[in-house]
Short mmCIF file of C-alpha atoms in Angstrom, two decimals:
data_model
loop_
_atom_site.label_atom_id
_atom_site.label_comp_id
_atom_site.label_asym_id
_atom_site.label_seq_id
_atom_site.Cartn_x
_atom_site.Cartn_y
_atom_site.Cartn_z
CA UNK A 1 10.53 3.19 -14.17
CA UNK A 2 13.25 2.02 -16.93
CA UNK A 3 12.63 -0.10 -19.80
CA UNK A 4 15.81 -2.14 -20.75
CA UNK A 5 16.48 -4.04 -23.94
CA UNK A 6 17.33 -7.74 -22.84
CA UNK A 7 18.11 -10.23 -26.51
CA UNK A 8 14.48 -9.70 -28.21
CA UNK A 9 12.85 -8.73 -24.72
CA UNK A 10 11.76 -5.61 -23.78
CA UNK A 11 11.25 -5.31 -19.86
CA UNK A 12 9.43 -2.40 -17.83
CA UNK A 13 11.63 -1.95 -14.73
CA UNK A 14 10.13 -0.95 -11.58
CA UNK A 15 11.96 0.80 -8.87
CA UNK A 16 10.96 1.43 -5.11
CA UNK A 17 7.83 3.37 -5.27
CA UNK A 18 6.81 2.79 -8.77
CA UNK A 19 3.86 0.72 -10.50
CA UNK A 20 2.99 -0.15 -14.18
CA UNK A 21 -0.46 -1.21 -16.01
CA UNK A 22 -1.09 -2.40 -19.07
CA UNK A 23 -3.14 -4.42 -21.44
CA UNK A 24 -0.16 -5.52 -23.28
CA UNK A 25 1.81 -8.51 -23.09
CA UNK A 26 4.91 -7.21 -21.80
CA UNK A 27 7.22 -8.30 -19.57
CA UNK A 28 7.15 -5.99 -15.84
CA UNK A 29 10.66 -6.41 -13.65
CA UNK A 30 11.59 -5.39 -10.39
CA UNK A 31 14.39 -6.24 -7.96
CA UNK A 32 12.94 -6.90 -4.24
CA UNK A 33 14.49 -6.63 -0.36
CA UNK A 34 11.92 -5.58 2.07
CA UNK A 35 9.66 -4.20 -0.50
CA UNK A 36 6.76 -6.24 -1.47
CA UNK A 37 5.30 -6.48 -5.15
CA UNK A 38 2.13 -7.29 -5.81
CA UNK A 39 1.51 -8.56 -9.29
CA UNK A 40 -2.56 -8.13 -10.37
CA UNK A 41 -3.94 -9.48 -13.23
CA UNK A 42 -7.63 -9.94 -14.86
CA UNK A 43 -7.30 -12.95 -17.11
CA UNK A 44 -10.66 -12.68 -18.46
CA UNK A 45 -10.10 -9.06 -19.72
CA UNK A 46 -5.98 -8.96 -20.52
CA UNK A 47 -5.49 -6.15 -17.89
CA UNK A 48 -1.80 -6.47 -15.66
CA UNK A 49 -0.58 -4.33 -13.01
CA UNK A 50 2.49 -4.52 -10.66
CA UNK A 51 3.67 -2.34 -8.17
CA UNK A 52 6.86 -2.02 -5.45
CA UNK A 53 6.28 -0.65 -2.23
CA UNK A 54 7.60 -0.35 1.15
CA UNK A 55 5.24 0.23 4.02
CA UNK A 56 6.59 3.67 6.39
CA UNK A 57 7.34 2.04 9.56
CA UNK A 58 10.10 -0.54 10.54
CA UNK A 59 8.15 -2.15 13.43
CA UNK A 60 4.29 -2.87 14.20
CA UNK A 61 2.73 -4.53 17.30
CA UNK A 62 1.77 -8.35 16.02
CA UNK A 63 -1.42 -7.97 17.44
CA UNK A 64 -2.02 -4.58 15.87
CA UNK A 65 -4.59 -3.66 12.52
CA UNK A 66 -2.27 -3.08 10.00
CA UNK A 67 -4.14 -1.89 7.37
CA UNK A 68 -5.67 1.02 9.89
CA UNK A 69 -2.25 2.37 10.74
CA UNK A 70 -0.58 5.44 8.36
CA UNK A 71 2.04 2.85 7.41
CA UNK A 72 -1.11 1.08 6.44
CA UNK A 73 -2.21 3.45 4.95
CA UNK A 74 0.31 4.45 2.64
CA UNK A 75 0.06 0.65 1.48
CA UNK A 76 -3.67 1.03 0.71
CA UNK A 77 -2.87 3.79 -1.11
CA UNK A 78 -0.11 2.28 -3.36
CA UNK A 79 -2.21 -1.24 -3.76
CA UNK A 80 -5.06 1.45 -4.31
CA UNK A 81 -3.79 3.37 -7.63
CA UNK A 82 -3.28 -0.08 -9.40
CA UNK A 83 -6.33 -1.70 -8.70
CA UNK A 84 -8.21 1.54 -10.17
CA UNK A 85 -5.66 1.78 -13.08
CA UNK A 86 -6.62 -1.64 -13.89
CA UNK A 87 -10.20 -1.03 -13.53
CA UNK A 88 -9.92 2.35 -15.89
CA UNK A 89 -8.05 -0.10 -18.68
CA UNK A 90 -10.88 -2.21 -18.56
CA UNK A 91 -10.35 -4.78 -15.85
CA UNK A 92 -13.33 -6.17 -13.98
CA UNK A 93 -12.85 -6.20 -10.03
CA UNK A 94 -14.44 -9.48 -9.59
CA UNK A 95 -11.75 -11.25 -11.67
CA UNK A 96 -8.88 -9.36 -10.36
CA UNK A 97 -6.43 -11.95 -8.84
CA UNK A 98 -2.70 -11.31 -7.05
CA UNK A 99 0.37 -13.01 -6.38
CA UNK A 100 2.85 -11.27 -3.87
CA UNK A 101 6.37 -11.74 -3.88
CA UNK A 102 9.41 -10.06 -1.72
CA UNK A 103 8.92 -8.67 2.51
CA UNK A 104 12.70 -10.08 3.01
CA UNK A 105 13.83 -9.09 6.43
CA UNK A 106 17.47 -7.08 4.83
CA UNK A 107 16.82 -4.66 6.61
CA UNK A 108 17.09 -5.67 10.25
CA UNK A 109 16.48 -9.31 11.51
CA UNK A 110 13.41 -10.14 12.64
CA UNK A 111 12.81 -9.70 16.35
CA UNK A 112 10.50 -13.01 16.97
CA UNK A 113 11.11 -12.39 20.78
CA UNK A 114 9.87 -8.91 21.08
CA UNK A 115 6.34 -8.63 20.11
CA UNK A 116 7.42 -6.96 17.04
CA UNK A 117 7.33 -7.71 13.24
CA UNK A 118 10.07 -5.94 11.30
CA UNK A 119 10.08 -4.17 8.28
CA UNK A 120 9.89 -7.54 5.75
CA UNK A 121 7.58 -9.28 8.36
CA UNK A 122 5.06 -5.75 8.21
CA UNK A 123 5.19 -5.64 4.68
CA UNK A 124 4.51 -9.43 4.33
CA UNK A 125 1.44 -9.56 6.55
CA UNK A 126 0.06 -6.39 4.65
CA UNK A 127 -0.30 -7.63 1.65
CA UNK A 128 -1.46 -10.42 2.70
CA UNK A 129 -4.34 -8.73 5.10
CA UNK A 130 -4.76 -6.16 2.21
CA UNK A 131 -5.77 -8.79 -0.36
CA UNK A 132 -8.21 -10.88 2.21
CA UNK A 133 -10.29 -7.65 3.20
CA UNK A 134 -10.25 -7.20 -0.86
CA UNK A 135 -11.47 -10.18 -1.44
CA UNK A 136 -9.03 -10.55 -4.03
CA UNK A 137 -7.29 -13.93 -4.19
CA UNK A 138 -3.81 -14.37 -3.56
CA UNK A 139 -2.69 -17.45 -6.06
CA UNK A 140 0.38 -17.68 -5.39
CA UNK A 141 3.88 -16.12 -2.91
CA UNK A 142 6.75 -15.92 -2.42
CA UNK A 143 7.11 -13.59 0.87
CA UNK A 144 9.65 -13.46 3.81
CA UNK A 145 13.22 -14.47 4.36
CA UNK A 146 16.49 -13.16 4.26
CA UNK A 147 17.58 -12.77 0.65
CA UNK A 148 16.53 -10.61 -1.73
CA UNK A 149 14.59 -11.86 -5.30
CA UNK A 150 14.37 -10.62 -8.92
CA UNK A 151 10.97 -10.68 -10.50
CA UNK A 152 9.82 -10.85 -13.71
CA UNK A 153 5.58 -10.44 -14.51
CA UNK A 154 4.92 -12.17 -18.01
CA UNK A 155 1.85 -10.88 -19.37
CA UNK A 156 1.33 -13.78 -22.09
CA UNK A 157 0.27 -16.03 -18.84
CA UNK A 158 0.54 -13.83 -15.98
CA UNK A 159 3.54 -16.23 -14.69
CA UNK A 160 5.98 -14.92 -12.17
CA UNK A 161 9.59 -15.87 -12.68
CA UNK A 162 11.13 -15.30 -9.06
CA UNK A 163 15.52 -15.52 -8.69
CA UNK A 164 16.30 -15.28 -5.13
CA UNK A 165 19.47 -13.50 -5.32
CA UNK A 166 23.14 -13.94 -3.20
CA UNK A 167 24.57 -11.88 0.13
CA UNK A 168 26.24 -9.37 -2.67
CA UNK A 169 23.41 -8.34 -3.98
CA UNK A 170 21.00 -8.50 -0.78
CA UNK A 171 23.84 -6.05 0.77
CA UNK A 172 23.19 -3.54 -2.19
CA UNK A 173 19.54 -4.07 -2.06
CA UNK A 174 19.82 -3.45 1.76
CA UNK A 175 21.35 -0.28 1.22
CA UNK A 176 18.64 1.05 -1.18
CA UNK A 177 15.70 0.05 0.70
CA UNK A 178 17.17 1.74 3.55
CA UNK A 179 17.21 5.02 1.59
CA UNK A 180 13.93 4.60 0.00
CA UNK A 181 12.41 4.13 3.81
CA UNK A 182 14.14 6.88 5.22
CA UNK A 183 12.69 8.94 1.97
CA UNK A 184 9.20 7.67 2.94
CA UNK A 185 9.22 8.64 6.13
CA UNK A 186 9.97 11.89 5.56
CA UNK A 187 7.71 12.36 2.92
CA UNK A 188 4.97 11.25 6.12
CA UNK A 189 6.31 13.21 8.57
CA UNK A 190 5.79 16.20 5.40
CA UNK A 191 2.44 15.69 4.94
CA UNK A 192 1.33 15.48 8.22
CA UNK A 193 2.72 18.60 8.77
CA UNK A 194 1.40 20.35 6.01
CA UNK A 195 -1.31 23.35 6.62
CA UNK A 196 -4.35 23.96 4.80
CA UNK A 197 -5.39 27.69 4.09
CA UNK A 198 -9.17 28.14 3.89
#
């Protein structure tokens, strides 16, 4: 995470992987391709949380669980730490609301003839299946496509400003997520290979 200096703005900038709480009300940015950010808040008790995440896998069977697979998994996990960081600031779980923004398809185009959903697509319909077995409703998106988007989280309001951004930048943003998935897999592949001693 960065924090940058915009005019009389200061902004907490998320990169792939990263997530931010806080009972202040600051301003939370990321920049989104096939990663997905999910943007909780608790307006009754001032607590904010976003995170950026991509889900480990670049293709899931449509008809598949997606929240039971490691990929899955390693969404859970990252939707996981914020909703308990929230919850250990002082938010209440029953008030806990989301909007979801990003699952772009820069990666790869989707393959609607193949049975398929690609990396965008998966990340999409987790968030989405995430927050409905949570309980936790989803106010607003802005999910799919083929462009990329800067976010900003406002935590005077809990508004979402959402820029879809040009080819130029989608190019650059294709060429980080690519890195940051190949990073996650192998950081999969290492733990489940890793041995316990007794």
């Amino acid at each position: 995470m960065r924090v940058q200096h915009i005019k009389n703005e200061k902004r907490y900038v998320l990169d792939p992987g990263d997530h931010y709480i806080t009972d202040k009300p600051i301003i939370i940015s990321t920049l989104l391709g096939s990663c997905v950010s999910a943007c909780l808040y608790d307006p009754i008790n001032k607590v904010m949380g976003m995170n950026h995440f991509l889900l480990s896998n670049k293709r899931y069977m449509k008809d598949g669980a997606l929240c039971l697979t490691e990929a899955g998994r390693y969404g859970v996990h990252a939707m996981e730490i914020i909703i308990n960081g929230m919850i250990n600031q002082g938010a209440a779980r029953k008030y806990i609301k989301a909007k979801a923004f990003g699952g772009g398809n820069v990666l790869q185009p989707t393959a609607k003839k193949t049975g398929f959903f690609c990396v965008g697509e998966v990340n999409t319909r987790f968030i989405k299946e995430f927050l409905e077995n949570e309980k936790i409703q989803l106010v607003t998106s802005d999910l799919g496509g083929n462009h990329g988007r800067v976010i900003r989280f406002y935590g005077s309001d809990y508004s979402v400003y959402v820029k879809k951004i040009g080819i130029r930048e989608t190019d650059k943003i294709r060429k980080r997520d690519n890195k940051y998935w190949k990073q996650t897999i192998q950081k999969q592949k290492e733990k489940e290979t890793e041995i316990e001693l007794w």
